[in-house]
mmCIF file with all atom_site columns, C-alpha atoms in Angstrom:
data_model
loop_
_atom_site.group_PDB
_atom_site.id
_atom_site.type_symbol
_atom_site.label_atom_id
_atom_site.label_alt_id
_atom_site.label_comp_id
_atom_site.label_asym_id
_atom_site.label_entity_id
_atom_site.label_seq_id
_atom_site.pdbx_PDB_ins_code
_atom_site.Cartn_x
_atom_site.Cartn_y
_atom_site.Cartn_z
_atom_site.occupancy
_atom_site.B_iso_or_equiv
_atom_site.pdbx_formal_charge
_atom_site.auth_seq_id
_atom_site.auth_comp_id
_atom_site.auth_asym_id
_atom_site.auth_atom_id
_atom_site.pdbx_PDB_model_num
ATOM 1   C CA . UNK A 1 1   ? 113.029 115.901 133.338 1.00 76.00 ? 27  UNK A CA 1
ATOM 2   C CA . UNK A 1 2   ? 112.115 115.989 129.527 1.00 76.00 ? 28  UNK A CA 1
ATOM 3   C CA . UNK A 1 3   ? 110.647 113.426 127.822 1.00 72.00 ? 29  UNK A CA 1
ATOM 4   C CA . UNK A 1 4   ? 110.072 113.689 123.523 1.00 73.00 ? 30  UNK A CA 1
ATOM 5   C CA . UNK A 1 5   ? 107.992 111.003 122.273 1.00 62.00 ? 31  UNK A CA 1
ATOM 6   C CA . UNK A 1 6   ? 106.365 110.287 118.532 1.00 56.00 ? 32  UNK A CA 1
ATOM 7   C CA . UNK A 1 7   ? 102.097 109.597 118.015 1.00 54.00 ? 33  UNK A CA 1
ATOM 8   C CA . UNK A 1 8   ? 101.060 108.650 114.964 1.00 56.00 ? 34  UNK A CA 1
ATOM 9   C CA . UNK A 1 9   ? 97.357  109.745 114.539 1.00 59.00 ? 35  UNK A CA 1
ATOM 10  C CA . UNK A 1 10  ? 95.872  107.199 111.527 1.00 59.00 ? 36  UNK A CA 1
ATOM 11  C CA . UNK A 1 11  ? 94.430  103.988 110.795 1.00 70.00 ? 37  UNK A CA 1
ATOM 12  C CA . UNK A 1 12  ? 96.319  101.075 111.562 1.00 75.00 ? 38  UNK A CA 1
ATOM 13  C CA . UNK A 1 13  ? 95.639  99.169  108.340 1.00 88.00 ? 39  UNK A CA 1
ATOM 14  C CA . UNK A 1 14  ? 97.551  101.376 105.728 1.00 94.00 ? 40  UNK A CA 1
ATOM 15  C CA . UNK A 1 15  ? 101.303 102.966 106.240 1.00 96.00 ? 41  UNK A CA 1
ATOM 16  C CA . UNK A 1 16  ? 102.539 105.706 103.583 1.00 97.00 ? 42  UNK A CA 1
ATOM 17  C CA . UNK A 1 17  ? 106.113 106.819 103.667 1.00 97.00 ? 43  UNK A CA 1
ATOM 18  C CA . UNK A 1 18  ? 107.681 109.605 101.459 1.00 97.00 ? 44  UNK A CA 1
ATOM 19  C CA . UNK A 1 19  ? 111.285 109.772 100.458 1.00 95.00 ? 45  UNK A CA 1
ATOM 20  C CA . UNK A 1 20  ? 112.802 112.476 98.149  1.00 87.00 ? 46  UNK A CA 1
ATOM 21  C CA . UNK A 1 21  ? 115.951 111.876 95.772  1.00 83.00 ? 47  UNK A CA 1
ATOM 22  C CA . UNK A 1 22  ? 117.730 113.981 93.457  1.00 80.00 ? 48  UNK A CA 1
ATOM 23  C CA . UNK A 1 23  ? 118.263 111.912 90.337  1.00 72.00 ? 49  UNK A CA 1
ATOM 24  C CA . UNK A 1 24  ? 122.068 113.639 89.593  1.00 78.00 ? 50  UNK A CA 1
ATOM 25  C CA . UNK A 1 25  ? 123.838 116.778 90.682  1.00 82.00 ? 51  UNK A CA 1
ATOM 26  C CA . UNK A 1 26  ? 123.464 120.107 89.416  1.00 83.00 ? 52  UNK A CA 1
ATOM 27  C CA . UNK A 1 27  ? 120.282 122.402 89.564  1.00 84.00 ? 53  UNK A CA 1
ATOM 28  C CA . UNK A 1 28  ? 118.787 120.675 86.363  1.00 90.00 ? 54  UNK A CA 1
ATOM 29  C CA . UNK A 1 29  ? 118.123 117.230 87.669  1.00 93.00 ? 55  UNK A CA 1
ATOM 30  C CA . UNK A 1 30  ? 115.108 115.759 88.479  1.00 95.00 ? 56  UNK A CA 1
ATOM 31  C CA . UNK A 1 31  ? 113.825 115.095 91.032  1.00 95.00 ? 57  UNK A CA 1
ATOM 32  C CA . UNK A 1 32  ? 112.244 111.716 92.138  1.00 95.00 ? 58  UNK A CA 1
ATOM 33  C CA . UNK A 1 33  ? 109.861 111.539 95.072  1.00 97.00 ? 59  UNK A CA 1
ATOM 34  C CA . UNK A 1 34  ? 109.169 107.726 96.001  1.00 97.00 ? 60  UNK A CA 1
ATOM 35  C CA . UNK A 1 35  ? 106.139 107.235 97.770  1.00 98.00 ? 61  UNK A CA 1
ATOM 36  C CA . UNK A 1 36  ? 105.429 103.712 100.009 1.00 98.00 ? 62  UNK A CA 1
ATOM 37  C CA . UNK A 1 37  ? 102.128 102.167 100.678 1.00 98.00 ? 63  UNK A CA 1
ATOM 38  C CA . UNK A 1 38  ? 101.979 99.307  102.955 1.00 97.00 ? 64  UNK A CA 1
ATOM 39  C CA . UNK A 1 39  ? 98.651  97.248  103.230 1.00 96.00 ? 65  UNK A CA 1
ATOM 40  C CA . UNK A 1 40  ? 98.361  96.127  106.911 1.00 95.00 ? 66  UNK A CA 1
ATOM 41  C CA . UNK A 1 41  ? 94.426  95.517  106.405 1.00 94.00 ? 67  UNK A CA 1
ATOM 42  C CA . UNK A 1 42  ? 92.836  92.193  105.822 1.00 95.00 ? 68  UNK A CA 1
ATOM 43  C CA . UNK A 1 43  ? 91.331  93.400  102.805 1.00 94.00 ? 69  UNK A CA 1
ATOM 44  C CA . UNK A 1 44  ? 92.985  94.991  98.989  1.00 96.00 ? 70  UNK A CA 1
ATOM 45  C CA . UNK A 1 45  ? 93.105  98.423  99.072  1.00 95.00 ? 71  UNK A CA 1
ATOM 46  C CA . UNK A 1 46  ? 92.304  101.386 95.930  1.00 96.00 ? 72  UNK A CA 1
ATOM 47  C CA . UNK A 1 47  ? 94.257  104.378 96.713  1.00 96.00 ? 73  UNK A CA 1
ATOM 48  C CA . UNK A 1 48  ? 94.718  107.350 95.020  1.00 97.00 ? 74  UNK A CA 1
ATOM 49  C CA . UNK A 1 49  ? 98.047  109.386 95.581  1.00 98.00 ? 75  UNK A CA 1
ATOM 50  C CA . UNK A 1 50  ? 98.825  112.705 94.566  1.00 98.00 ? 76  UNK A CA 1
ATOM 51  C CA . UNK A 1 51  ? 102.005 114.767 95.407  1.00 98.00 ? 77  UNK A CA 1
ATOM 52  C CA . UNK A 1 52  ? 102.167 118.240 95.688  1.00 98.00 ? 78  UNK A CA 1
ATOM 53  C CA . UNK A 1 53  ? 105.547 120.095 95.031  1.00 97.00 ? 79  UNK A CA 1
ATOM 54  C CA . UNK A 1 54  ? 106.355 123.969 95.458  1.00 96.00 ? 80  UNK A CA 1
ATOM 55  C CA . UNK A 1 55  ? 105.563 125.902 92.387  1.00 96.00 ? 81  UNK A CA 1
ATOM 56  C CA . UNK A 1 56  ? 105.024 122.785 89.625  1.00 97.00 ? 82  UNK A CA 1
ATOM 57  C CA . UNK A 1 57  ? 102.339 121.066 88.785  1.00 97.00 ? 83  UNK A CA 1
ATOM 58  C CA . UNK A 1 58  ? 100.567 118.296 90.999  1.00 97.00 ? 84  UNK A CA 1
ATOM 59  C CA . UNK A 1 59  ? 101.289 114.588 89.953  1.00 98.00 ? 85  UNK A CA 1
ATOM 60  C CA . UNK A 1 60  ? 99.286  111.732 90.618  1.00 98.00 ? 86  UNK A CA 1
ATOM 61  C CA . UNK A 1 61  ? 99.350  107.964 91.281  1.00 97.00 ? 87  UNK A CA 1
ATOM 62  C CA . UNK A 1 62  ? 97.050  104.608 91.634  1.00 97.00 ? 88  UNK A CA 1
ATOM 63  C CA . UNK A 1 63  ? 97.267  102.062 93.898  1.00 97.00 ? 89  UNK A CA 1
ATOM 64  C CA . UNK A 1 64  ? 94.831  99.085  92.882  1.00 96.00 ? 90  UNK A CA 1
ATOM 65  C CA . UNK A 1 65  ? 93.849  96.157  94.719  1.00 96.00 ? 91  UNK A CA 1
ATOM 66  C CA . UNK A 1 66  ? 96.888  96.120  96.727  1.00 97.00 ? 92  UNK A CA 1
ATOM 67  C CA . UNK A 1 67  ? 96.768  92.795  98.575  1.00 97.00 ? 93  UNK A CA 1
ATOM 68  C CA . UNK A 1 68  ? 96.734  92.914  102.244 1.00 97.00 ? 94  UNK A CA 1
ATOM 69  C CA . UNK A 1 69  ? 100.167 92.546  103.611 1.00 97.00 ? 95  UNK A CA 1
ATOM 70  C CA . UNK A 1 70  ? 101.760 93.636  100.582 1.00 98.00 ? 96  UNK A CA 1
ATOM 71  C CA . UNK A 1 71  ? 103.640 97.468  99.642  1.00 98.00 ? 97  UNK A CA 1
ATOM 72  C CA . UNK A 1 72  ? 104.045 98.770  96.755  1.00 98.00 ? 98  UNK A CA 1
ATOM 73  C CA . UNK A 1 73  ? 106.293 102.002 95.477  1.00 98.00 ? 99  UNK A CA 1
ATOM 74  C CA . UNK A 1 74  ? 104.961 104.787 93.336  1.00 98.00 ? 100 UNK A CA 1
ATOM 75  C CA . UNK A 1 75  ? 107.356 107.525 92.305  1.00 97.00 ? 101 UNK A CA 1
ATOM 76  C CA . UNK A 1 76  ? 106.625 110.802 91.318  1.00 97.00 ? 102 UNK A CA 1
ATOM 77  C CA . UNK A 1 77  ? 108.672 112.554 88.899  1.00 96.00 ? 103 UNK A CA 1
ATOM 78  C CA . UNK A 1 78  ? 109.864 115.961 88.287  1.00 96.00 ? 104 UNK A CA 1
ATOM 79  C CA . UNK A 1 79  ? 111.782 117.056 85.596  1.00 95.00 ? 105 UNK A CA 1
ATOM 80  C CA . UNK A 1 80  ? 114.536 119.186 86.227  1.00 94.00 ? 106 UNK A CA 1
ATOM 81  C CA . UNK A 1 81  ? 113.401 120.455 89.395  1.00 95.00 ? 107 UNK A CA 1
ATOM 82  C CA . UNK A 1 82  ? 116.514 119.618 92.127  1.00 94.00 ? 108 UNK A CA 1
ATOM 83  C CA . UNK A 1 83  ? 117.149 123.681 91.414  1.00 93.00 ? 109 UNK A CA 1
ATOM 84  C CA . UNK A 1 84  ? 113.979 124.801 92.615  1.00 93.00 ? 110 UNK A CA 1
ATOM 85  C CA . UNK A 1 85  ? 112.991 122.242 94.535  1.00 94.00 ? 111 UNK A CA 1
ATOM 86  C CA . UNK A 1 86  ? 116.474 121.461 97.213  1.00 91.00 ? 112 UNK A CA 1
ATOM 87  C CA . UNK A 1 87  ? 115.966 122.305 100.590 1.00 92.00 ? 113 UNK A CA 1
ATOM 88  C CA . UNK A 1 88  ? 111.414 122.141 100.052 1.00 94.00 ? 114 UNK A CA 1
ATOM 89  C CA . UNK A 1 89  ? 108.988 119.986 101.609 1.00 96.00 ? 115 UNK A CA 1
ATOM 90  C CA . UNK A 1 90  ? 106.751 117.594 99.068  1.00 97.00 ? 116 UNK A CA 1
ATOM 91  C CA . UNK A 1 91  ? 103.934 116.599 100.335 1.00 97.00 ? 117 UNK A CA 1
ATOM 92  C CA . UNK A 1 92  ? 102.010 113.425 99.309  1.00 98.00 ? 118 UNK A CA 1
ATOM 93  C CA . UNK A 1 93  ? 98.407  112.949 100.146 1.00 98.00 ? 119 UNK A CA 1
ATOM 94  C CA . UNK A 1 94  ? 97.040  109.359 100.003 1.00 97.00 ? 120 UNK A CA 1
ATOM 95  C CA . UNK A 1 95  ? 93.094  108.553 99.846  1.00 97.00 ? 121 UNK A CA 1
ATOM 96  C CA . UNK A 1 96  ? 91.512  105.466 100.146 1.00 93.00 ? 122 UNK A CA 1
ATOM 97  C CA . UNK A 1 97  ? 88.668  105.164 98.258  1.00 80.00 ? 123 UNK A CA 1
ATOM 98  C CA . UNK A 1 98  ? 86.382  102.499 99.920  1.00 76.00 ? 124 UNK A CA 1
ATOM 99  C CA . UNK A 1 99  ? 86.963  103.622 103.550 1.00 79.00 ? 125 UNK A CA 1
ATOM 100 C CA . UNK A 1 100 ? 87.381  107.463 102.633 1.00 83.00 ? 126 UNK A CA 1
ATOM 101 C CA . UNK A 1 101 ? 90.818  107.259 104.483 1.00 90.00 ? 127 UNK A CA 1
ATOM 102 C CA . UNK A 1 102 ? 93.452  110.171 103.733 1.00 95.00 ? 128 UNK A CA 1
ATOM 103 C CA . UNK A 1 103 ? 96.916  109.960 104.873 1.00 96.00 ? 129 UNK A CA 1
ATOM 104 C CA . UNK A 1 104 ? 99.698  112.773 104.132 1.00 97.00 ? 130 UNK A CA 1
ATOM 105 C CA . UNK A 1 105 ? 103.261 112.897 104.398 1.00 97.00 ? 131 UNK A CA 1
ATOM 106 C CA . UNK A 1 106 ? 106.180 115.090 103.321 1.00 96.00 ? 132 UNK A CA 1
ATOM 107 C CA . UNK A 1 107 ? 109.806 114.730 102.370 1.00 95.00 ? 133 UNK A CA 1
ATOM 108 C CA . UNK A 1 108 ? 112.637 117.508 102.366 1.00 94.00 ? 134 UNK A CA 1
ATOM 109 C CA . UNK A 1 109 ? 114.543 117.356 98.497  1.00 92.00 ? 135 UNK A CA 1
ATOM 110 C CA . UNK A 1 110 ? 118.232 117.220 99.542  1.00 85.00 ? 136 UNK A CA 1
#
């Protein structure tokens, strides 16, 4: 018998997901990477985001007083990448300033 489950090691009052789109076809598009925070706390939360993409530059994001049980979208974007970057993880890295939380997650460019 096999089982496979999922465990999600974090705190249970922020959520971060991490999508990556191609903005056209062709090598020379850019590439978008949209990034999700979801306030599950009882409190607004500051959060600083920052994705990291193979061989470009770092680019960086604020989330400020997000209210609690609200999301919000931050997108990330780099130009004329999809050549270079198809096929590669992008990681984002989200840290929460009052509580010194840090949450990371990747998407694969398609």
């Amino acid at each position: 018998v096999r089982a496979r489950t999922s465990v999600e090691i974090g705190p249970a009052e922020l959520r971060l997901e991490v999508a990556g789109v191609t903005a056209g076809p062709g090598p020379g598009a850019d590439v978008i990477i949209e990034a999700t925070v979801v306030n599950l706390g009882p409190s607004p939360v500051d959060a600083e985001l920052t994705a990291f993409a193979p061989g470009l530059p770092r680019a960086t994001g604020s989330v400020l007083r997000l209210p609690p049980g609200q999301q919000t979208v931050r997108r990330f974007v780099f130009p004329g990448a999809a050549g270079a970057l198809r096929g590669q993880r992008v990681l984002v890295t989200l840290v929460e300033g009052e509580r010194g939380t840090r949450l990371n997650r990747s998407a694969v460019v398609e």
